[in-house]
Amino acid sequence: MNKEIKFSVILPICHGGHFLKNALKSLGNLEFPRERFEVLFAGPDNDEELRHMVESESTNTKIDLKYIGVFRSNRSAQLNAAIPQARGHILVFADDDCVFLPNWLHRLGDVFERKDNIGVVGGLDRLGKNEPPFNIALDYVLNSFLGTGGLRRGQGPSVGKYYPKLWNMAIPREVALGVAIKSQEGLSQVFNETLDVHEDVELIDRIVETGKQIIYAPDVIVMHSRDTTLQSFTGRSFNMARTSRSVGVHRLPHLSLSTFTLAMIALTIASIVSQPLRIVLVVVSAIYCSILLLCALGGFMRARQFSVLFYVPLLLIALHFSRGLGYLFPWRGLK
């Protein structure tokens, strides 16, 4: 029987102990042979509580769980600290606020058995159970065409290229190491540590340039919480747009949002002195609000919670205008 480690699951700890407990419990329920995968957690170097939590669970479940202390909180730095210690042939990335289904690694293994020339495999994430209305609305927005243009799925209509997300994607180890870059200090980095967002997108672009394929695998599913706030979501969306401009991805959706944002600002200012343009502003605003309302009704029909009717339009407005503005100010720190 093959005893080699096939998967190295790497989870940066970004959300604290509450979510980590759920992740650890679900990892203990994985049906994949325990000698054929390992899990590496990258978290704060000085957090002994998190370290103890991981090491205790490793003893209880007999799963190879390892805590890797990292001095920097940047997620790219956490991931890069874990990768050299990974022993598996395939690096699997997820978040600590995920809950993993028992067949998760089996489904992922099936993809690698069926496909050739794999660069990246991206799975599907679904909202966890008993989530608050804000999280339900956010999940609906992020998976709606109006919210993300179909870019979060590798099938169906979209306004750009699909990129797998870091909370459920897998890369052959040799592929990841083969596209590593050098930092200013001369250190090898799989993930670009100058990026705080879209580090997965930038890495995937490097992999695609080698001729490897992006594979969308909707049967590879994790349950994923939406641990954020409106302020955090808006700020992250703004920074994602800036980074997208810098690395040259998602051009069409961002250009559309930037054009819409500038047009609304210009119409608002011009309507102060021009009655015809005031009418145009009212008409455009009415159309936009109608579209938001339709999307809100869709969210309500799915969740059957009235507060979702309020959150969906609010989140869409925050997403559209933060992305539209962010794309106008490309981030200059990319190396």
mmCIF file of C-alpha atoms in Angstrom:
data_model
loop_
_atom_site.group_PDB
_atom_site.id
_atom_site.type_symbol
_atom_site.label_atom_id
_atom_site.label_comp_id
_atom_site.label_asym_id
_atom_site.label_seq_id
_atom_site.Cartn_x
_atom_site.Cartn_y
_atom_site.Cartn_z
ATOM 1 C CA MET A 1 0.000 0.000 0.000
ATOM 2 C CA ASN A 2 1.249 3.487 -0.890
ATOM 3 C CA LYS A 3 2.139 5.307 2.321
ATOM 4 C CA GLU A 4 3.518 8.474 0.772
ATOM 5 C CA ILE A 5 1.920 11.717 1.844
ATOM 6 C CA LYS A 6 -0.285 12.884 -0.998
ATOM 7 C CA PHE A 7 -1.753 16.113 0.374
ATOM 8 C CA SER A 8 -0.288 18.854 2.514
ATOM 9 C CA VAL A 9 -3.197 20.988 3.697
ATOM 10 C CA ILE A 10 -2.036 24.505 4.619
ATOM 11 C CA LEU A 11 -4.244 26.804 6.683
ATOM 12 C CA PRO A 12 -3.212 30.294 7.763
ATOM 13 C CA ILE A 13 -4.837 31.228 11.070
ATOM 14 C CA CYS A 14 -6.481 34.585 10.462
ATOM 15 C CA HIS A 15 -9.745 34.318 12.403
ATOM 16 C CA GLY A 16 -8.796 33.101 15.865
ATOM 17 C CA GLY A 17 -9.613 30.117 18.020
ATOM 18 C CA HIS A 18 -13.402 29.929 17.635
ATOM 19 C CA PHE A 19 -13.295 29.085 13.935
ATOM 20 C CA LEU A 20 -10.170 26.985 14.368
ATOM 21 C CA LYS A 21 -12.016 24.613 16.706
ATOM 22 C CA ASN A 22 -14.626 23.923 14.036
ATOM 23 C CA ALA A 23 -11.964 23.426 11.379
ATOM 24 C CA LEU A 24 -10.030 20.997 13.569
ATOM 25 C CA LYS A 25 -13.141 18.996 14.376
ATOM 26 C CA SER A 26 -14.030 18.622 10.694
ATOM 27 C CA LEU A 27 -10.463 17.636 9.792
ATOM 28 C CA GLY A 28 -10.790 14.830 12.308
ATOM 29 C CA ASN A 29 -13.796 13.550 10.364
ATOM 30 C CA LEU A 30 -12.033 13.349 6.991
ATOM 31 C CA GLU A 31 -12.397 9.917 5.433
ATOM 32 C CA PHE A 32 -9.061 10.072 3.613
ATOM 33 C CA PRO A 33 -6.317 7.722 4.923
ATOM 34 C CA ARG A 34 -4.628 9.610 7.743
ATOM 35 C CA GLU A 35 -1.125 8.507 6.830
ATOM 36 C CA ARG A 36 -1.554 10.080 3.384
ATOM 37 C CA PHE A 37 -2.155 13.700 4.372
ATOM 38 C CA GLU A 38 -0.841 16.271 6.797
ATOM 39 C CA VAL A 39 -2.159 19.642 7.949
ATOM 40 C CA LEU A 40 0.070 22.637 8.550
ATOM 41 C CA PHE A 41 -1.311 25.629 10.472
ATOM 42 C CA ALA A 42 0.562 28.916 10.140
ATOM 43 C CA GLY A 43 -0.213 31.355 12.930
ATOM 44 C CA PRO A 44 1.274 33.915 15.314
ATOM 45 C CA ASP A 45 4.563 32.733 16.740
ATOM 46 C CA ASN A 46 3.722 33.908 20.269
ATOM 47 C CA ASP A 47 0.179 32.475 20.537
ATOM 48 C CA GLU A 48 0.645 29.452 22.780
ATOM 49 C CA GLU A 49 -3.108 28.861 23.086
ATOM 50 C CA LEU A 50 -3.500 28.284 19.347
ATOM 51 C CA ARG A 51 -0.380 26.131 19.276
ATOM 52 C CA HIS A 52 -1.695 23.990 22.132
ATOM 53 C CA MET A 53 -5.082 23.668 20.456
ATOM 54 C CA VAL A 54 -3.504 22.279 17.282
ATOM 55 C CA GLU A 55 -1.064 19.966 19.038
ATOM 56 C CA SER A 56 -3.761 18.583 21.358
ATOM 57 C CA GLU A 57 -6.041 17.818 18.434
ATOM 58 C CA SER A 58 -3.180 16.074 16.661
ATOM 59 C CA THR A 59 -2.793 13.761 19.657
ATOM 60 C CA ASN A 60 -6.525 13.099 19.918
ATOM 61 C CA THR A 61 -7.201 12.408 16.232
ATOM 62 C CA LYS A 62 -3.854 10.790 15.292
ATOM 63 C CA ILE A 63 -3.686 13.172 12.340
ATOM 64 C CA ASP A 64 -0.355 14.788 11.481
ATOM 65 C CA LEU A 65 -1.137 18.381 12.512
ATOM 66 C CA LYS A 66 1.668 20.876 12.849
ATOM 67 C CA TYR A 67 1.653 24.475 14.124
ATOM 68 C CA ILE A 68 4.151 26.797 12.442
ATOM 69 C CA GLY A 69 4.838 30.058 14.235
ATOM 70 C CA VAL A 70 5.225 33.097 11.983
ATOM 71 C CA PHE A 71 6.390 36.542 13.079
ATOM 72 C CA ARG A 72 4.562 38.408 10.299
ATOM 73 C CA SER A 73 0.744 38.548 10.153
ATOM 74 C CA ASN A 74 0.697 38.951 6.364
ATOM 75 C CA ARG A 75 -1.115 35.894 4.968
ATOM 76 C CA SER A 76 1.389 35.445 2.133
ATOM 77 C CA ALA A 77 4.194 35.290 4.688
ATOM 78 C CA GLN A 78 2.258 32.700 6.710
ATOM 79 C CA LEU A 79 1.778 30.515 3.655
ATOM 80 C CA ASN A 80 5.398 30.853 2.567
ATOM 81 C CA ALA A 81 6.560 29.817 6.037
ATOM 82 C CA ALA A 82 4.536 26.609 5.821
ATOM 83 C CA ILE A 83 5.327 25.533 2.260
ATOM 84 C CA PRO A 84 9.000 24.506 2.837
ATOM 85 C CA GLN A 85 7.847 22.174 5.616
ATOM 86 C CA ALA A 86 5.168 20.512 3.481
ATOM 87 C CA ARG A 87 5.924 16.911 2.490
ATOM 88 C CA GLY A 88 2.937 16.170 0.282
ATOM 89 C CA HIS A 89 2.954 16.012 -3.507
ATOM 90 C CA ILE A 90 -0.019 18.392 -3.655
ATOM 91 C CA LEU A 91 -0.374 21.605 -1.660
ATOM 92 C CA VAL A 92 -3.971 22.259 -0.615
ATOM 93 C CA PHE A 93 -4.880 25.720 0.646
ATOM 94 C CA ALA A 94 -7.882 26.624 2.761
ATOM 95 C CA ASP A 95 -8.945 29.049 5.504
ATOM 96 C CA ASP A 96 -9.243 28.436 9.208
ATOM 97 C CA ASP A 97 -12.897 29.555 9.042
ATOM 98 C CA CYS A 98 -13.752 26.586 6.806
ATOM 99 C CA VAL A 99 -15.474 23.347 7.760
ATOM 100 C CA PHE A 100 -14.346 20.395 5.665
ATOM 101 C CA LEU A 101 -16.709 17.720 4.406
ATOM 102 C CA PRO A 102 -15.642 14.090 5.031
ATOM 103 C CA ASN A 103 -15.160 13.401 1.293
ATOM 104 C CA TRP A 104 -13.219 16.628 0.609
ATOM 105 C CA LEU A 105 -9.793 15.118 -0.048
ATOM 106 C CA HIS A 106 -11.249 12.079 -1.821
ATOM 107 C CA ARG A 107 -13.036 14.378 -4.276
ATOM 108 C CA LEU A 108 -9.868 16.389 -4.758
ATOM 109 C CA GLY A 109 -7.852 13.237 -5.381
ATOM 110 C CA ASP A 110 -10.345 12.169 -8.051
ATOM 111 C CA VAL A 111 -9.690 15.408 -9.946
ATOM 112 C CA PHE A 112 -5.948 14.787 -10.023
ATOM 113 C CA GLU A 113 -6.554 11.221 -11.203
ATOM 114 C CA ARG A 114 -8.777 12.344 -14.103
ATOM 115 C CA LYS A 115 -6.977 15.461 -15.339
ATOM 116 C CA ASP A 116 -3.566 16.076 -16.883
ATOM 117 C CA ASN A 117 -1.315 19.144 -16.987
ATOM 118 C CA ILE A 118 -2.868 20.553 -13.817
ATOM 119 C CA GLY A 119 -1.613 23.868 -12.558
ATOM 120 C CA VAL A 120 -4.350 24.766 -10.097
ATOM 121 C CA VAL A 121 -7.579 23.107 -8.978
ATOM 122 C CA GLY A 122 -10.272 25.342 -7.541
ATOM 123 C CA GLY A 123 -13.187 24.000 -5.535
ATOM 124 C CA LEU A 124 -16.501 25.401 -4.387
ATOM 125 C CA ASP A 125 -17.339 27.063 -1.082
ATOM 126 C CA ARG A 126 -20.765 27.095 0.504
ATOM 127 C CA LEU A 127 -22.019 29.103 3.431
ATOM 128 C CA GLY A 128 -22.030 27.277 6.735
ATOM 129 C CA LYS A 129 -25.117 26.579 8.794
ATOM 130 C CA ASN A 130 -26.747 29.003 11.261
ATOM 131 C CA GLU A 131 -25.026 32.064 9.820
ATOM 132 C CA PRO A 132 -26.355 35.565 10.695
ATOM 133 C CA PRO A 133 -28.343 37.549 8.073
ATOM 134 C CA PHE A 134 -25.366 39.765 7.170
ATOM 135 C CA ASN A 135 -23.255 36.714 6.279
ATOM 136 C CA ILE A 136 -26.121 35.196 4.299
ATOM 137 C CA ALA A 137 -26.540 38.423 2.324
ATOM 138 C CA LEU A 138 -22.786 38.686 1.714
ATOM 139 C CA ASP A 139 -22.615 35.108 0.456
ATOM 140 C CA TYR A 140 -25.506 35.808 -1.911
ATOM 141 C CA VAL A 141 -23.836 38.992 -3.203
ATOM 142 C CA LEU A 142 -20.470 37.310 -3.752
ATOM 143 C CA ASN A 143 -22.086 34.516 -5.731
ATOM 144 C CA SER A 144 -24.400 36.732 -7.788
ATOM 145 C CA PHE A 145 -23.590 37.930 -11.292
ATOM 146 C CA LEU A 146 -24.282 41.529 -10.258
ATOM 147 C CA GLY A 147 -21.846 41.176 -7.396
ATOM 148 C CA THR A 148 -18.861 39.437 -8.984
ATOM 149 C CA GLY A 149 -19.673 39.004 -12.656
ATOM 150 C CA GLY A 150 -19.581 35.209 -12.542
ATOM 151 C CA LEU A 151 -15.841 35.230 -11.813
ATOM 152 C CA ARG A 152 -16.100 32.997 -8.754
ATOM 153 C CA ARG A 153 -17.223 30.018 -10.822
ATOM 154 C CA GLY A 154 -15.409 28.214 -13.601
ATOM 155 C CA GLN A 155 -18.610 27.649 -15.539
ATOM 156 C CA GLY A 156 -21.536 29.718 -16.782
ATOM 157 C CA PRO A 157 -21.522 33.338 -18.024
ATOM 158 C CA SER A 158 -18.792 35.628 -16.737
ATOM 159 C CA VAL A 159 -17.136 38.934 -17.542
ATOM 160 C CA GLY A 160 -13.579 37.676 -17.176
ATOM 161 C CA LYS A 161 -11.274 34.766 -16.378
ATOM 162 C CA TYR A 162 -11.968 32.426 -13.484
ATOM 163 C CA TYR A 163 -9.409 32.311 -10.695
ATOM 164 C CA PRO A 164 -9.602 29.714 -7.881
ATOM 165 C CA LYS A 165 -9.762 31.157 -4.386
ATOM 166 C CA LEU A 166 -7.287 30.525 -1.615
ATOM 167 C CA TRP A 167 -9.882 29.025 0.734
ATOM 168 C CA ASN A 168 -10.258 25.899 -1.452
ATOM 169 C CA MET A 169 -7.565 25.356 -4.045
ATOM 170 C CA ALA A 170 -4.783 22.864 -4.707
ATOM 171 C CA ILE A 171 -1.475 23.120 -6.565
ATOM 172 C CA PRO A 172 1.057 20.367 -7.317
ATOM 173 C CA ARG A 173 4.067 21.043 -5.127
ATOM 174 C CA GLU A 174 6.550 21.067 -7.982
ATOM 175 C CA VAL A 175 4.403 23.545 -9.894
ATOM 176 C CA ALA A 176 4.240 25.935 -6.950
ATOM 177 C CA LEU A 177 7.979 25.754 -6.314
ATOM 178 C CA GLY A 178 8.686 26.096 -10.030
ATOM 179 C CA VAL A 179 7.086 29.553 -10.234
ATOM 180 C CA ALA A 180 8.522 30.903 -6.969
ATOM 181 C CA ILE A 181 9.911 34.424 -7.082
ATOM 182 C CA LYS A 182 12.796 36.049 -5.226
ATOM 183 C CA SER A 183 12.186 38.653 -2.538
ATOM 184 C CA GLN A 184 14.336 41.755 -2.164
ATOM 185 C CA GLU A 185 16.318 39.790 0.420
ATOM 186 C CA GLY A 186 16.874 37.008 -2.105
ATOM 187 C CA LEU A 187 14.502 34.564 -0.422
ATOM 188 C CA SER A 188 12.285 32.229 -2.447
ATOM 189 C CA GLN A 189 8.568 33.055 -2.237
ATOM 190 C CA VAL A 190 5.699 31.070 -3.726
ATOM 191 C CA PHE A 191 3.276 33.812 -2.671
ATOM 192 C CA ASN A 192 4.275 37.426 -3.222
ATOM 193 C CA GLU A 193 4.631 38.852 0.277
ATOM 194 C CA THR A 194 4.259 42.425 -0.926
ATOM 195 C CA LEU A 195 0.553 41.656 -1.490
ATOM 196 C CA ASP A 196 -2.057 41.704 1.261
ATOM 197 C CA VAL A 197 -4.919 40.746 -1.083
ATOM 198 C CA HIS A 198 -5.177 38.779 -4.336
ATOM 199 C CA GLU A 199 -1.986 36.898 -3.523
ATOM 200 C CA ASP A 200 -3.716 33.801 -4.918
ATOM 201 C CA VAL A 201 -4.618 35.534 -8.194
ATOM 202 C CA GLU A 202 -1.064 36.779 -8.751
ATOM 203 C CA LEU A 203 0.334 33.291 -8.103
ATOM 204 C CA ILE A 204 -2.151 31.680 -10.487
ATOM 205 C CA ASP A 205 -1.154 34.098 -13.238
ATOM 206 C CA ARG A 206 2.451 32.938 -12.888
ATOM 207 C CA ILE A 207 1.336 29.314 -13.090
ATOM 208 C CA VAL A 208 -0.822 29.886 -16.178
ATOM 209 C CA GLU A 209 2.157 31.491 -17.940
ATOM 210 C CA THR A 210 3.919 28.107 -17.756
ATOM 211 C CA GLY A 211 1.148 26.492 -19.824
ATOM 212 C CA LYS A 212 -0.516 24.685 -16.930
ATOM 213 C CA GLN A 213 -4.302 24.462 -16.709
ATOM 214 C CA ILE A 214 -6.797 25.955 -14.255
ATOM 215 C CA ILE A 215 -9.370 23.314 -13.318
ATOM 216 C CA TYR A 216 -12.729 24.173 -11.751
ATOM 217 C CA ALA A 217 -13.972 21.325 -9.557
ATOM 218 C CA PRO A 218 -17.459 22.099 -8.146
ATOM 219 C CA ASP A 219 -17.588 18.702 -6.404
ATOM 220 C CA VAL A 220 -14.674 19.707 -4.153
ATOM 221 C CA ILE A 221 -16.645 21.580 -1.501
ATOM 222 C CA VAL A 222 -15.876 23.295 1.798
ATOM 223 C CA MET A 223 -18.301 25.073 4.101
ATOM 224 C CA HIS A 224 -17.075 28.617 4.552
ATOM 225 C CA SER A 225 -18.061 31.262 7.083
ATOM 226 C CA ARG A 226 -18.124 34.959 6.085
ATOM 227 C CA ASP A 227 -16.274 36.404 9.051
ATOM 228 C CA THR A 228 -16.226 40.114 8.172
ATOM 229 C CA THR A 229 -17.939 43.474 8.691
ATOM 230 C CA LEU A 230 -19.215 46.064 6.241
ATOM 231 C CA GLN A 231 -16.203 48.282 6.929
ATOM 232 C CA SER A 232 -13.728 45.449 6.474
ATOM 233 C CA PHE A 233 -15.491 44.207 3.354
ATOM 234 C CA THR A 234 -15.481 47.672 1.790
ATOM 235 C CA GLY A 235 -11.826 48.283 2.566
ATOM 236 C CA ARG A 236 -10.790 44.877 1.271
ATOM 237 C CA SER A 237 -12.798 45.421 -1.936
ATOM 238 C CA PHE A 238 -11.043 48.768 -2.449
ATOM 239 C CA ASN A 239 -7.619 47.161 -1.995
ATOM 240 C CA MET A 240 -8.523 44.241 -4.264
ATOM 241 C CA ALA A 241 -9.400 46.676 -7.040
ATOM 242 C CA ARG A 242 -6.085 48.499 -6.576
ATOM 243 C CA THR A 243 -4.178 45.217 -6.695
ATOM 244 C CA SER A 244 -6.168 44.018 -9.725
ATOM 245 C CA ARG A 245 -5.084 47.151 -11.583
ATOM 246 C CA SER A 246 -1.457 46.605 -10.560
ATOM 247 C CA VAL A 247 -1.257 42.944 -11.605
ATOM 248 C CA GLY A 248 -3.513 43.359 -14.659
ATOM 249 C CA VAL A 249 -6.454 41.066 -13.821
ATOM 250 C CA HIS A 250 -10.249 41.475 -13.925
ATOM 251 C CA ARG A 251 -9.907 44.460 -16.241
ATOM 252 C CA LEU A 252 -13.369 44.497 -17.834
ATOM 253 C CA PRO A 253 -15.471 44.382 -14.642
ATOM 254 C CA HIS A 254 -13.316 46.973 -12.919
ATOM 255 C CA LEU A 255 -13.258 49.294 -15.914
ATOM 256 C CA SER A 256 -17.047 49.066 -16.041
ATOM 257 C CA LEU A 257 -17.365 49.879 -12.353
ATOM 258 C CA SER A 258 -14.881 52.754 -12.573
ATOM 259 C CA THR A 259 -16.760 54.224 -15.532
ATOM 260 C CA PHE A 260 -20.069 53.925 -13.675
ATOM 261 C CA THR A 261 -18.598 55.475 -10.516
ATOM 262 C CA LEU A 262 -17.088 58.434 -12.365
ATOM 263 C CA ALA A 263 -20.277 58.936 -14.363
ATOM 264 C CA MET A 264 -22.406 59.033 -11.200
ATOM 265 C CA ILE A 265 -20.037 61.502 -9.540
ATOM 266 C CA ALA A 266 -20.022 63.715 -12.636
ATOM 267 C CA LEU A 267 -23.816 63.559 -12.999
ATOM 268 C CA THR A 268 -24.310 64.397 -9.337
ATOM 269 C CA ILE A 269 -22.095 67.488 -9.587
ATOM 270 C CA ALA A 270 -23.510 68.592 -12.960
ATOM 271 C CA SER A 271 -27.121 68.147 -11.824
ATOM 272 C CA ILE A 272 -26.651 70.997 -9.377
ATOM 273 C CA VAL A 273 -26.627 73.476 -12.260
ATOM 274 C CA SER A 274 -28.336 71.547 -15.077
ATOM 275 C CA GLN A 275 -31.983 70.501 -14.992
ATOM 276 C CA PRO A 276 -31.662 68.028 -17.938
ATOM 277 C CA LEU A 277 -28.722 66.313 -16.275
ATOM 278 C CA ARG A 278 -30.684 66.185 -13.029
ATOM 279 C CA ILE A 279 -33.332 64.209 -14.866
ATOM 280 C CA VAL A 280 -30.664 61.901 -16.310
ATOM 281 C CA LEU A 281 -29.289 61.346 -12.788
ATOM 282 C CA VAL A 282 -32.745 60.493 -11.472
ATOM 283 C CA VAL A 283 -33.385 58.040 -14.325
ATOM 284 C CA VAL A 284 -29.999 56.323 -13.985
ATOM 285 C CA SER A 285 -30.370 56.132 -10.195
ATOM 286 C CA ALA A 286 -33.864 54.681 -10.554
ATOM 287 C CA ILE A 287 -32.618 51.987 -12.933
ATOM 288 C CA TYR A 288 -29.715 51.133 -10.639
ATOM 289 C CA CYS A 289 -31.969 50.986 -7.575
ATOM 290 C CA SER A 290 -34.415 48.757 -9.438
ATOM 291 C CA ILE A 291 -31.631 46.320 -10.265
ATOM 292 C CA LEU A 292 -30.506 46.360 -6.632
ATOM 293 C CA LEU A 293 -34.064 45.687 -5.516
ATOM 294 C CA LEU A 294 -34.388 42.707 -7.842
ATOM 295 C CA CYS A 295 -31.156 41.278 -6.481
ATOM 296 C CA ALA A 296 -32.356 41.915 -2.910
ATOM 297 C CA LEU A 297 -35.572 40.023 -3.646
ATOM 298 C CA GLY A 298 -33.496 37.126 -4.972
ATOM 299 C CA GLY A 299 -31.528 37.070 -1.730
ATOM 300 C CA PHE A 300 -34.719 37.203 0.312
ATOM 301 C CA MET A 301 -36.273 34.326 -1.623
ATOM 302 C CA ARG A 302 -33.218 32.215 -0.892
ATOM 303 C CA ALA A 303 -32.836 33.116 2.799
ATOM 304 C CA ARG A 304 -36.445 33.961 3.768
ATOM 305 C CA GLN A 305 -35.145 36.654 6.143
ATOM 306 C CA PHE A 306 -36.344 40.246 5.822
ATOM 307 C CA SER A 307 -33.059 41.787 6.978
ATOM 308 C CA VAL A 308 -31.420 40.321 3.877
ATOM 309 C CA LEU A 309 -33.552 42.742 1.827
ATOM 310 C CA PHE A 310 -31.595 45.575 3.469
ATOM 311 C CA TYR A 311 -28.137 44.020 3.521
ATOM 312 C CA VAL A 312 -27.983 42.892 -0.123
ATOM 313 C CA PRO A 313 -28.362 46.391 -1.687
ATOM 314 C CA LEU A 314 -26.048 47.891 0.941
ATOM 315 C CA LEU A 315 -23.339 45.349 0.197
ATOM 316 C CA LEU A 316 -23.724 45.720 -3.568
ATOM 317 C CA ILE A 317 -23.397 49.508 -3.346
ATOM 318 C CA ALA A 318 -20.313 49.151 -1.128
ATOM 319 C CA LEU A 319 -18.822 46.597 -3.518
ATOM 320 C CA HIS A 320 -19.508 48.533 -6.722
ATOM 321 C CA PHE A 321 -18.262 51.921 -5.591
ATOM 322 C CA SER A 322 -15.265 50.682 -3.572
ATOM 323 C CA ARG A 323 -14.112 48.602 -6.526
ATOM 324 C CA GLY A 324 -14.807 51.410 -8.975
ATOM 325 C CA LEU A 325 -12.829 53.923 -6.940
ATOM 326 C CA GLY A 326 -10.057 51.503 -6.002
ATOM 327 C CA TYR A 327 -9.285 50.681 -9.625
ATOM 328 C CA LEU A 328 -8.510 54.365 -10.221
ATOM 329 C CA PHE A 329 -5.654 54.208 -7.708
ATOM 330 C CA PRO A 330 -3.416 51.250 -8.617
ATOM 331 C CA TRP A 331 -1.206 49.980 -5.862
ATOM 332 C CA ARG A 332 2.420 50.808 -6.576
ATOM 333 C CA GLY A 333 4.019 48.401 -4.101
ATOM 334 C CA LEU A 334 4.049 45.319 -6.323
ATOM 335 C CA LYS A 335 7.520 43.873 -6.876
#
